[in-house]
Amino acid sequence: MTKASFTAVLVANRGEIACRILRTVQAQGMRGLVVYHAADAATPAIAMADTAIEISGATPVGAYLDAAQIIEKAKAAGVDAIHPGYGFLSENADFARAVAEAGMAFIGPTPEAIELMGDKVRARQFVADNGFPVAPSAIEDDDPETFVERARAVGAPLLIKPSAGGGGKGMRIVRNLALLEEEIERGRSEGERYFGDGRLYAERYIERPRHIEVQVLGDAAGNVVHVFERECSVQRRFQKIVEESPSPGLTIRERANICEVAAGIARAAGYRNAGTVEFIYGQGEFFFLEMNTRLQVEHPVTEEVTGIDLVAEQLRIAAGEPLGYGQDAVKSHGHAIELRLYAEDAARDFAPTTGPLLAFRPPDNARVDAGVGEGGAVSANFDPMIAKVIVHAEDRQAAIAKAKAAMHDFVVLGCKTNAAFLARLMDDPDFVSGDVHTGMLADKPELAADPSLEDATSSVLLGAAALSLRPVRDAAEAVPELHAAIGHWRN
Amino acid sequence: MLHHLTIDDMPHSIWLSRSEEEYCLHHEGRAIPVSLTQGTAGRCSLCIGGVKHPLTMVSSGDTVFVHFKGNAYNIAFSDAVTFFAQAGGGSADDVITAPMPGAVVSVNVASGDSVNEGDVLAIIESMKLETALKAPRNGIIEAVSYEPGQTFERDAVLVKLVLEDD
């Protein structure tokens, strides 16, 4: 669409996100390079890159975290920008600084923004100081004398936690403020028993919380727009597995409000490049959780509803170009859903699986961002996410139907995946009605269990297997000969 | 001749017969006429009583992987010994296997060491979660198969104890 922002861009990442970034880099006429550890030598990103540079490390993950080695190889290859993707070095301020010092552009925010948002306590204070909502809380240490009063002022329901605590020990939910002092005493004695420390912390408790986040873009001149929200409440083991936009849980007014607050936080921080402001939402209220200073795994749902290529925007902004449009130009159309395909066994508590990809056949009629291909393998070296399936339709109901069909048609053989689980999830009445919250999957263990095999299905499976297994077929071939022989004797 | 197959670790016994026109699958007292039409790249169609069931199938060694109606299944041909061990839920106390794929963090024992039940033999890591592998009984270590830093697959034998006859 525009002139190339850079001549050559190095992707300091792997898997599906390396492919995703290379796609835009190359489409815009720039050279796309990638670094890789030998364990990834046969992956699609390596085949796709104009140049692939091998890096080494004590472990494969260690290689991708080796900032000095990556910068040195990038310089030697003559690239003028580095895209860190997500994970690995993407939120490492020292890396961002070192890339700039080496004379290349870091495709992401300033090191100062990474540092501010990377410190969760500082970030929360910054957001509160700028007048944006953080969950009301009271810290006993601030002023022990007034703790009860301040906790009461936070309002019910209230969560009391030991300051020294963790793992849910000593946590108490107070729904009736008349019991506040009694509960504080119990929390204190539990804190003393478990942690040898009775100091407490109280914060607003959100029942059935939703995780809603807002994509933002900012340029070097201080222009900031939001690119609407993503609902990411469906999680297992605190990790998102389904993301969608728009959120089915917000009214039009709430949506406008949460998006405007996110843009306001980014503006206050002087935020440059793409970022995501995460909120916790419940009972009509929302509070700042944290800001991710990078491209997110789930960015495609935003791209699908807005038509904006977020990687292209990141490249333009990093090259110093202005956004060139205002908030009014950012429109959201229809509904998009992303399902994360993981190599894991849903029925075994989502334990990761490994294996060869004897068949890997993405469905038609869906955008599939994959980091592996048929003939490859899933190893225990990296995160077990192997692909993202993204669908876009006129409305949510149509998007759910498309997502379900896509998971149904996605053929992966040789390594167990969560495809069938995700397809079942698309039929769950609570998901279909949009009544989701972060504890939803934990509340529905039956959804993760393998459905029992029907007789008709086992007949098909055993029939197909029997006819293709040599020893079984050979044994059957021997039988008619025997019958024939018996027949001859009878004659 | 009876064959032992497992569908996702669930044991099934079958046999296949052949008449002049077709094959017949015998399973749990039923005789089911079956025929298979193979297409390209593993796409095939299994016909039962005139009804065609499209599926995708690939095999690797004695295992057949089938994608059917949105589900992926793993059908393994096993010898009688393995089969009855699985069917009986039998587990050996003499080997310590990996509960999931991961990497070895540390190894606390070497072959020849004597250990007591509950002793930590090794620490493994999967998905950033550390797990201690403990001795299932008192005994002598026969072999430790992995070194720290090495990765392994699920069910890999990590530590072996010397067999005891009592």
XYZ file of C-alpha atoms in Angstrom:
657
model
C 0.000 0.000 0.000
C 2.797 2.447 0.849
C 6.502 2.596 0.137
C 8.635 0.155 2.063
C 9.457 1.348 5.581
C 12.749 -0.558 5.717
C 15.034 -2.465 3.365
C 15.518 -5.599 5.448
C 13.706 -6.680 8.618
C 14.892 -9.459 10.913
C 12.322 -11.422 12.904
C 13.777 -12.413 16.266
C 11.187 -15.127 16.852
C 9.951 -18.481 15.582
C 6.859 -20.485 14.686
C 3.573 -18.970 13.593
C 4.409 -15.387 14.587
C 7.645 -15.447 12.556
C 5.606 -16.520 9.503
C 2.942 -13.902 10.229
C 5.478 -11.045 10.402
C 7.449 -12.253 7.355
C 4.215 -12.291 5.323
C 3.670 -8.550 5.754
C 7.372 -7.662 5.520
C 7.690 -9.450 2.172
C 4.324 -8.257 0.842
C 5.571 -4.704 1.286
C 8.688 -5.350 -0.746
C 11.163 -5.604 2.122
C 13.582 -8.461 2.670
C 12.475 -10.728 5.501
C 15.092 -12.462 7.613
C 14.678 -14.795 10.530
C 16.959 -16.274 13.174
C 16.506 -19.929 14.075
C 17.833 -22.629 16.350
C 18.732 -25.955 14.708
C 15.646 -27.518 16.344
C 13.531 -25.290 14.054
C 15.538 -25.867 10.853
C 12.673 -27.679 9.109
C 9.853 -25.263 10.020
C 7.895 -23.113 7.529
C 9.369 -19.812 8.794
C 12.832 -20.892 7.629
C 11.572 -21.824 4.172
C 9.643 -18.591 3.897
C 12.416 -16.176 4.929
C 14.667 -14.576 2.313
C 17.556 -15.375 4.634
C 17.581 -17.584 7.717
C 20.405 -17.155 10.203
C 21.242 -19.958 12.604
C 21.726 -19.064 16.261
C 22.846 -21.378 19.027
C 22.343 -21.721 22.732
C 22.489 -24.120 25.660
C 18.802 -24.830 24.984
C 16.678 -23.921 21.939
C 14.742 -21.360 24.023
C 18.052 -19.947 25.274
C 19.125 -19.210 21.689
C 16.047 -17.035 21.077
C 16.724 -15.175 24.338
C 20.347 -14.408 23.462
C 20.046 -10.667 22.746
C 23.765 -10.063 22.107
C 24.069 -12.915 19.617
C 20.917 -11.886 17.729
C 21.976 -8.227 17.495
C 25.447 -9.193 16.296
C 24.060 -11.472 13.568
C 21.479 -8.868 12.557
C 24.172 -6.237 12.128
C 26.377 -8.587 10.151
C 23.425 -9.341 7.850
C 22.835 -5.644 7.255
C 19.226 -5.437 8.455
C 17.813 -2.044 9.388
C 15.069 -3.197 11.778
C 14.290 -6.040 14.203
C 10.782 -7.277 14.981
C 10.702 -9.232 18.271
C 7.257 -10.864 17.825
C 5.742 -11.881 21.178
C 7.392 -13.676 24.105
C 11.205 -14.089 24.095
C 12.807 -10.591 23.840
C 9.638 -8.656 22.943
C 9.213 -6.972 26.341
C 12.875 -6.649 27.215
C 13.769 -2.940 27.521
C 17.503 -3.661 27.453
C 17.102 -5.468 24.147
C 15.091 -2.584 22.658
C 17.795 -0.179 23.799
C 20.649 -2.348 22.474
C 18.968 -2.680 19.061
C 18.742 1.123 18.785
C 22.331 1.553 19.982
C 23.455 -0.869 17.275
C 21.905 1.463 14.711
C 18.773 -0.530 13.907
C 15.081 0.177 14.548
C 13.314 -1.829 17.251
C 9.790 -2.535 15.991
C 7.942 -1.840 19.205
C 7.608 0.805 21.907
C 10.332 2.853 23.566
C 12.448 1.144 26.259
C 10.945 3.588 28.793
C 7.386 2.465 27.961
C 8.429 -1.188 28.246
C 9.968 -0.477 31.660
C 6.976 1.479 32.947
C 4.434 -1.156 31.942
C 6.712 -4.077 32.835
C 6.696 -3.040 36.491
C 3.156 -4.030 37.497
C 3.093 -1.903 40.661
C 4.433 1.194 38.902
C 2.056 0.685 35.970
C -0.950 0.420 38.282
C 0.085 3.562 40.152
C 0.669 5.420 36.869
C -2.801 4.494 35.621
C -4.460 5.481 38.918
C -2.526 8.777 39.067
C -3.819 9.645 35.605
C -7.397 9.180 36.755
C -8.125 5.836 35.091
C -9.827 2.951 36.916
C -7.791 0.405 38.868
C -9.467 -2.094 41.200
C -10.139 -0.303 44.500
C -7.916 -1.661 47.198
C -6.617 -1.009 50.694
C -3.139 -2.008 51.891
C -2.877 -2.439 55.666
C 0.805 -1.388 55.695
C -0.067 2.058 54.306
C -1.734 2.922 57.621
C -2.656 0.022 59.934
C -4.850 2.252 62.134
C -7.337 2.976 59.356
C -7.191 -0.357 57.519
C -10.684 -1.539 58.503
C -12.228 1.784 57.511
C -10.388 1.889 54.211
C -11.327 -1.723 53.449
C -14.969 -0.915 54.214
C -14.749 2.028 51.814
C -13.620 -0.292 48.985
C -17.052 -1.921 49.233
C -18.419 -5.460 48.900
C -17.725 -8.000 47.600
C -14.248 -7.739 48.968
C -11.276 -10.064 48.779
C -8.931 -10.151 51.760
C -5.463 -11.601 51.165
C -2.374 -11.941 53.347
C 0.253 -9.466 52.074
C 2.872 -12.180 52.299
C 0.596 -14.778 50.751
C 0.165 -16.740 47.592
C -1.600 -19.781 46.253
C -4.990 -18.828 47.643
C -4.025 -19.502 51.267
C -5.739 -17.239 53.766
C -7.878 -15.574 51.090
C -11.396 -14.682 52.212
C -14.285 -13.275 50.219
C -16.465 -10.849 52.188
C -19.915 -10.328 50.723
C -21.494 -8.847 53.851
C -19.591 -5.870 55.273
C -21.146 -6.476 58.707
C -18.790 -9.443 58.944
C -15.757 -7.448 57.800
C -13.931 -7.207 61.143
C -14.528 -10.862 61.938
C -13.214 -11.921 58.504
C -10.184 -9.651 58.847
C -9.323 -11.359 62.139
C -9.657 -14.806 60.555
C -7.575 -13.767 57.551
C -4.947 -12.392 59.917
C -4.721 -15.584 61.943
C -4.505 -17.693 58.756
C -1.781 -15.399 57.413
C 0.148 -15.828 60.650
C -0.297 -19.576 60.546
C 0.710 -20.056 56.902
C 3.225 -17.281 56.370
C 4.192 -16.117 59.858
C 2.909 -12.694 58.828
C -0.548 -11.350 59.633
C -0.512 -8.205 57.484
C -3.406 -8.000 55.058
C -4.429 -6.506 51.753
C -8.028 -5.940 50.610
C -9.289 -5.411 47.068
C -12.582 -5.364 45.217
C -13.587 -8.919 44.341
C -14.949 -9.390 40.821
C -17.416 -12.273 40.527
C -17.187 -14.240 37.284
C -14.712 -11.775 35.775
C -14.228 -11.221 32.080
C -10.837 -10.510 30.566
C -11.291 -7.739 28.016
C -8.386 -6.006 26.321
C -8.091 -3.114 23.897
C -5.656 -2.816 21.003
C -3.999 0.581 20.682
C -1.670 2.174 18.146
C 0.425 5.273 18.786
C 2.946 7.127 16.648
C 6.091 9.073 17.527
C 4.191 12.370 17.274
C 1.814 11.363 20.079
C -1.227 10.419 17.983
C -3.046 7.472 19.581
C -6.051 5.483 18.384
C -7.709 2.407 19.819
C -8.448 -0.464 17.434
C -11.363 -1.842 19.488
C -11.497 -4.581 22.068
C -10.986 -8.326 22.260
C -12.799 -10.616 24.664
C -10.329 -13.214 25.993
C -12.222 -14.735 28.909
C -12.156 -18.368 27.790
C -8.973 -19.617 29.409
C -7.473 -22.826 30.666
C -4.626 -22.775 33.180
C -4.692 -18.938 33.029
C -3.950 -19.023 29.293
C -6.324 -17.768 26.620
C -7.575 -20.291 24.096
C -10.466 -18.393 22.457
C -10.468 -14.690 21.602
C -13.101 -12.663 19.821
C -14.094 -9.185 18.797
C -16.411 -7.502 19.573
C -16.895 -8.687 23.166
C -20.358 -10.262 23.569
C -20.511 -8.900 27.131
C -20.373 -5.144 26.636
C -23.127 -2.671 25.869
C -22.412 -0.135 23.104
C -21.723 2.479 25.762
C -19.423 0.235 27.808
C -17.534 -0.659 24.651
C -16.960 2.972 23.730
C -15.951 3.703 27.300
C -13.413 0.896 27.759
C -11.827 1.620 24.350
C -11.560 5.335 25.146
C -9.974 4.610 28.546
C -7.395 2.339 26.890
C -6.501 5.024 24.358
C -6.284 7.537 27.219
C -3.835 5.353 29.158
C -1.664 4.927 26.053
C -1.798 8.662 25.383
C -0.795 9.465 28.969
C 2.151 7.087 28.643
C 3.249 8.671 25.356
C 2.926 5.192 23.926
C 4.409 4.512 20.510
C 3.727 1.469 18.262
C 1.205 -1.352 18.938
C 0.178 -2.253 22.455
C -2.665 -3.822 24.377
C -4.341 -2.545 27.522
C -5.864 -5.383 29.538
C -8.853 -4.961 31.833
C -10.823 -7.081 34.222
C -14.564 -6.558 33.789
C -17.508 -7.581 35.961
C -20.953 -6.340 36.933
C -20.694 -3.243 34.755
C -17.306 -2.147 36.137
C -13.885 -2.498 34.585
C -10.413 -2.013 36.010
C -6.914 -1.791 34.530
C -4.918 -5.023 34.865
C -1.772 -4.437 32.837
C -0.475 -3.259 29.494
C 1.334 -5.563 27.074
C 3.912 -3.637 25.119
C 4.050 -5.851 22.044
C 2.034 -7.529 19.309
C -0.327 -10.076 20.913
C -0.942 -13.686 19.916
C -4.598 -12.794 19.338
C -4.002 -9.710 17.147
C -5.632 -11.367 14.095
C -9.194 -10.962 15.441
C -8.625 -7.203 15.446
C -7.208 -7.356 11.919
C -10.241 -9.299 10.718
C -12.877 -6.906 12.079
C -11.031 -3.686 11.194
C -9.149 -4.650 8.026
C -6.015 -3.072 9.532
C -2.754 -5.007 9.107
C -1.252 -4.444 12.558
C 2.222 -5.600 11.532
C 2.204 -3.107 8.639
C 1.242 -0.363 11.101
C 4.057 -1.428 13.438
C 6.569 -1.183 10.589
C 5.344 2.263 9.489
C 5.378 3.640 13.019
C 8.843 2.227 13.723
C 10.079 3.955 10.557
C 8.872 7.260 11.998
C 5.798 7.691 9.832
C 2.732 9.317 11.380
C -0.428 7.226 11.870
C -2.066 9.377 9.211
C -5.643 8.786 10.358
C -7.789 9.562 13.347
C -10.131 7.518 15.539
C -13.077 8.053 13.174
C -11.275 6.169 10.420
C -11.044 2.985 12.526
C -14.197 0.921 11.990
C -15.172 -2.539 13.175
C -17.266 -4.794 10.924
C -18.885 -8.125 11.749
C -17.483 -10.591 14.247
C -14.165 -12.450 14.421
C -13.155 -15.448 16.549
C -9.716 -16.976 17.021
C -9.225 -20.525 18.304
C -5.766 -21.593 19.446
C -4.805 -25.056 18.296
C -2.571 -26.600 20.942
C -0.674 -29.887 20.982
C -2.290 -31.029 24.191
C -4.673 -33.568 25.664
C -7.738 -31.757 27.011
C -8.894 -34.905 28.792
C -5.580 -35.183 30.675
C -5.819 -31.770 32.268
C -4.570 -30.108 29.054
C -1.153 -31.759 29.383
C 1.103 -30.953 26.424
C 1.630 -33.654 23.808
C 4.352 -34.214 21.234
C 4.628 -36.193 18.044
C 5.179 -36.192 14.303
C 2.753 -34.261 12.103
C 1.939 -37.141 9.756
C -0.961 -35.093 8.431
C -1.433 -31.352 8.924
C -4.272 -30.048 6.769
C -5.703 -26.661 7.666
C -9.350 -26.055 6.738
C -10.532 -23.877 3.855
C -12.698 -20.871 4.692
C -10.596 -19.785 7.658
C -7.431 -17.806 8.170
C -4.854 -20.174 9.620
C -1.663 -18.748 11.101
C 0.496 -21.838 11.591
C 4.108 -22.361 12.528
C 4.353 -25.997 11.516
C 3.598 -28.036 8.432
C 2.909 -31.614 7.373
C 6.027 -33.712 7.817
C 7.157 -31.567 10.742
C 6.907 -32.459 14.389
C 5.883 -31.008 17.732
C 8.663 -31.308 20.313
C 8.868 -30.440 23.993
C 11.331 -27.633 23.223
C 8.783 -24.850 22.822
C 5.281 -23.695 23.648
C 2.737 -26.262 22.397
C 0.621 -23.783 20.387
C 0.870 -24.978 16.783
C -1.652 -22.820 14.919
C -4.368 -20.215 15.226
C -7.618 -20.510 13.327
C -9.338 -17.188 12.726
C -12.788 -16.767 11.215
C -14.759 -13.649 10.329
C -18.494 -13.433 9.638
C -21.391 -10.992 9.628
C -22.393 -11.728 13.216
C -21.317 -13.786 16.223
C -23.637 -16.717 15.536
C -22.307 -17.093 11.997
C -18.730 -16.755 13.255
C -19.273 -19.537 15.823
C -20.670 -21.809 13.093
C -17.650 -21.084 10.883
C -15.213 -21.653 13.756
C -16.818 -24.976 14.595
C -16.726 -26.127 10.961
C -13.073 -25.081 10.696
C -12.074 -27.114 13.779
C -14.091 -30.069 12.503
C -12.254 -29.980 9.170
C -8.744 -29.361 10.551
C -6.922 -32.675 10.109
C -3.926 -33.187 12.371
C -2.673 -36.761 12.724
C 0.278 -38.113 14.677
C 0.122 -35.637 17.536
C -2.933 -35.168 19.723
C -4.444 -31.657 19.647
C -7.306 -29.785 21.278
C -9.209 -29.447 17.955
C -12.160 -31.641 18.968
C -12.353 -29.926 22.373
C -12.503 -26.499 20.700
C -15.245 -27.726 18.358
C -17.253 -28.954 21.395
C -16.699 -25.603 23.091
C -18.332 -23.867 20.107
C -21.517 -25.822 20.994
C -21.486 -24.984 24.703
C -24.699 -23.091 25.587
C -22.878 -20.578 27.813
C -20.310 -19.860 25.133
C -23.018 -19.564 22.480
C -24.969 -17.087 24.623
C -21.788 -15.102 25.308
C -21.976 -15.772 29.053
C -18.255 -16.359 29.542
C -15.848 -15.651 32.400
C -12.277 -16.610 33.195
C -13.289 -19.535 35.427
C -15.682 -20.978 32.850
C -13.612 -23.969 31.727
C -12.599 -24.841 35.290
C -16.332 -24.894 36.126
C -17.071 -27.302 33.270
C -14.599 -30.191 33.479
C -17.043 -32.370 31.515
C -16.327 -30.278 28.416
C -12.679 -31.385 28.460
C -13.431 -35.094 28.867
C -13.283 -37.299 25.781
C -16.832 -38.240 24.792
C -17.420 -41.995 24.970
C -17.046 -43.793 21.683
C -20.285 -44.863 19.996
C -20.439 -48.400 18.611
C -20.950 -47.073 15.089
C -17.778 -44.984 15.396
C -15.666 -47.806 16.795
C -16.848 -50.041 13.941
C -15.667 -47.470 11.390
C -12.317 -47.008 13.159
C -11.664 -50.701 13.689
C -12.807 -51.517 10.145
C -10.503 -48.926 8.622
C -7.590 -49.984 10.815
C -8.144 -53.710 10.248
C -8.199 -53.262 6.481
C -4.990 -51.262 6.470
C -2.965 -53.247 9.015
C -0.956 -55.876 7.214
C -1.045 -58.656 9.846
C -4.828 -58.409 10.231
C -5.460 -58.448 6.510
C -2.982 -61.279 5.908
C -4.781 -63.411 8.473
C -8.114 -62.769 6.741
C -6.648 -63.648 3.334
C -5.563 -67.005 4.728
C -9.088 -67.947 5.775
C -10.859 -68.248 2.380
C -8.012 -70.422 1.114
C -8.653 -72.714 4.027
C -12.379 -72.746 3.250
C -11.575 -73.457 -0.373
C -9.340 -76.297 0.621
C -12.009 -77.752 2.896
C -14.464 -77.438 0.016
C -12.176 -79.441 -2.231
C -11.837 -82.221 0.286
C -15.610 -82.412 0.523
C -15.979 -82.894 -3.181
C -7.367 -65.340 14.370
C -8.036 -62.776 17.120
C -6.188 -59.430 16.949
C -5.691 -56.889 19.683
C -6.123 -53.226 18.857
C -6.430 -50.167 21.033
C -8.370 -47.008 20.164
C -6.769 -44.182 22.171
C -5.507 -46.749 24.711
C -8.893 -48.511 25.036
C -8.445 -52.205 24.188
C -10.586 -53.976 21.571
C -10.371 -57.536 20.221
C -11.339 -58.136 16.605
C -10.857 -60.473 13.721
C -11.338 -60.081 10.042
C -12.765 -62.690 7.681
C -13.150 -62.688 3.957
C -15.910 -64.058 1.779
C -15.723 -63.936 -2.009
C -17.138 -60.417 -2.280
C -16.109 -58.645 0.874
C -14.343 -58.461 4.214
C -16.203 -58.853 7.463
C -15.140 -57.320 10.776
C -15.929 -59.367 13.877
C -16.159 -57.267 17.021
C -17.988 -57.934 20.288
C -20.166 -60.644 18.805
C -21.165 -58.643 15.744
C -20.223 -59.364 12.144
C -19.897 -56.128 10.197
C -19.291 -56.162 6.411
C -16.628 -53.551 5.615
C -14.851 -52.253 2.538
C -12.265 -49.517 2.121
C -11.772 -47.215 -0.863
C -8.426 -45.422 -0.799
C -8.079 -41.963 -2.317
C -5.072 -39.676 -2.456
C -3.023 -38.435 0.500
C -4.728 -40.667 3.018
C -8.267 -39.630 2.177
C -10.419 -42.732 2.109
C -13.910 -43.976 2.521
C -14.983 -46.868 4.688
C -18.218 -48.495 3.575
C -20.415 -50.318 6.100
C -23.657 -51.801 4.820
C -23.789 -49.450 1.830
C -23.094 -46.313 3.905
C -19.862 -44.492 3.052
C -17.877 -42.882 5.868
C -15.231 -40.433 4.628
C -12.078 -40.275 6.737
C -8.392 -39.409 6.574
C -5.952 -42.111 7.584
C -2.185 -42.343 7.850
C -0.111 -45.057 9.447
C 3.225 -45.226 11.125
C 4.564 -48.630 12.041
C 1.852 -50.561 13.855
C -0.240 -47.463 14.560
C -3.001 -46.109 12.364
C -4.087 -42.487 12.811
C -7.625 -41.706 11.707
C -9.446 -38.381 11.431
C -13.184 -39.050 11.400
C -16.049 -36.607 11.952
C -13.818 -33.929 13.462
C -11.998 -36.244 15.864
C -8.502 -37.682 15.606
C -7.976 -41.244 16.836
C -4.915 -43.347 17.393
C -5.452 -47.042 16.679
C -2.564 -49.252 17.680
C -1.963 -52.876 16.832
C -0.405 -54.493 19.856
C 0.969 -57.880 20.706
C -0.881 -59.941 23.270
C 1.495 -59.151 26.145
C 1.155 -55.369 25.877
C -2.551 -55.709 25.291
C -3.258 -57.696 28.425
C -1.012 -55.453 30.506
C -3.139 -52.482 29.394
C -6.432 -54.319 29.724
C -5.554 -55.397 33.245
C -4.376 -51.914 34.204
C -1.091 -53.490 35.259
C 1.831 -51.201 35.997
C 5.375 -52.100 36.767
C 7.050 -50.762 39.874
C 10.396 -51.301 38.223
C 10.402 -48.405 35.771
C 9.705 -44.729 36.283
C 8.175 -43.230 33.145
C 7.520 -39.644 32.103
C 3.972 -38.510 32.848
C 4.243 -35.911 30.048
C 6.869 -34.628 27.631
C 9.499 -32.371 29.147
C 13.119 -31.928 30.080
C 15.299 -33.296 32.877
C 16.291 -30.613 35.407
C 18.453 -32.715 37.710
C 19.276 -36.330 38.455
C 19.930 -37.322 42.067
C 20.914 -40.959 41.607
C 23.230 -43.107 39.510
C 23.099 -46.773 38.588
C 24.011 -48.982 41.509
C 22.642 -46.577 44.130
C 20.275 -48.037 46.648
C 17.137 -46.008 47.280
C 14.223 -46.052 49.665
C 10.596 -45.676 48.691
C 9.810 -41.973 48.296
C 13.373 -40.839 47.626
C 13.569 -38.191 44.921
C 15.334 -39.751 41.924
C 15.159 -36.853 39.493
C 13.453 -33.530 38.873
C 11.751 -32.972 35.532
C 10.152 -29.912 34.015
C 7.153 -29.677 31.710
C 5.377 -26.439 30.837
C 7.460 -24.530 33.412
C 6.203 -26.891 36.119
C 8.747 -28.892 38.106
C 7.899 -32.404 39.213
C 9.899 -34.674 41.502
C 10.097 -38.304 40.421
C 10.145 -40.517 43.499
C 11.158 -44.126 44.013
C 8.030 -46.322 43.986
C 9.702 -48.862 46.304
C 12.980 -49.659 48.049
C 15.572 -50.966 45.607
C 18.714 -50.514 43.564
C 18.956 -48.225 40.534
C 19.655 -50.209 37.392
C 19.889 -47.314 34.950
C 19.196 -43.611 34.547
C 18.418 -42.962 30.885
C 18.630 -39.161 30.697
C 21.022 -36.398 31.691
C 20.047 -32.935 32.891
C 18.979 -30.725 29.970
C 17.834 -33.617 27.802
C 14.222 -33.669 26.604
C 11.974 -36.710 26.518
C 8.561 -37.740 25.233
C 5.595 -38.877 27.275
C 5.962 -42.431 28.630
C 9.741 -42.415 28.113
C 11.495 -44.665 30.643
C 13.528 -42.247 32.778
C 14.812 -44.458 35.578
C 14.904 -48.241 35.979
C 15.167 -50.214 39.210
C 16.869 -53.596 39.390
C 14.246 -56.331 39.239
C 13.545 -58.063 42.511
C 12.166 -61.531 42.907
C 10.395 -62.048 46.151
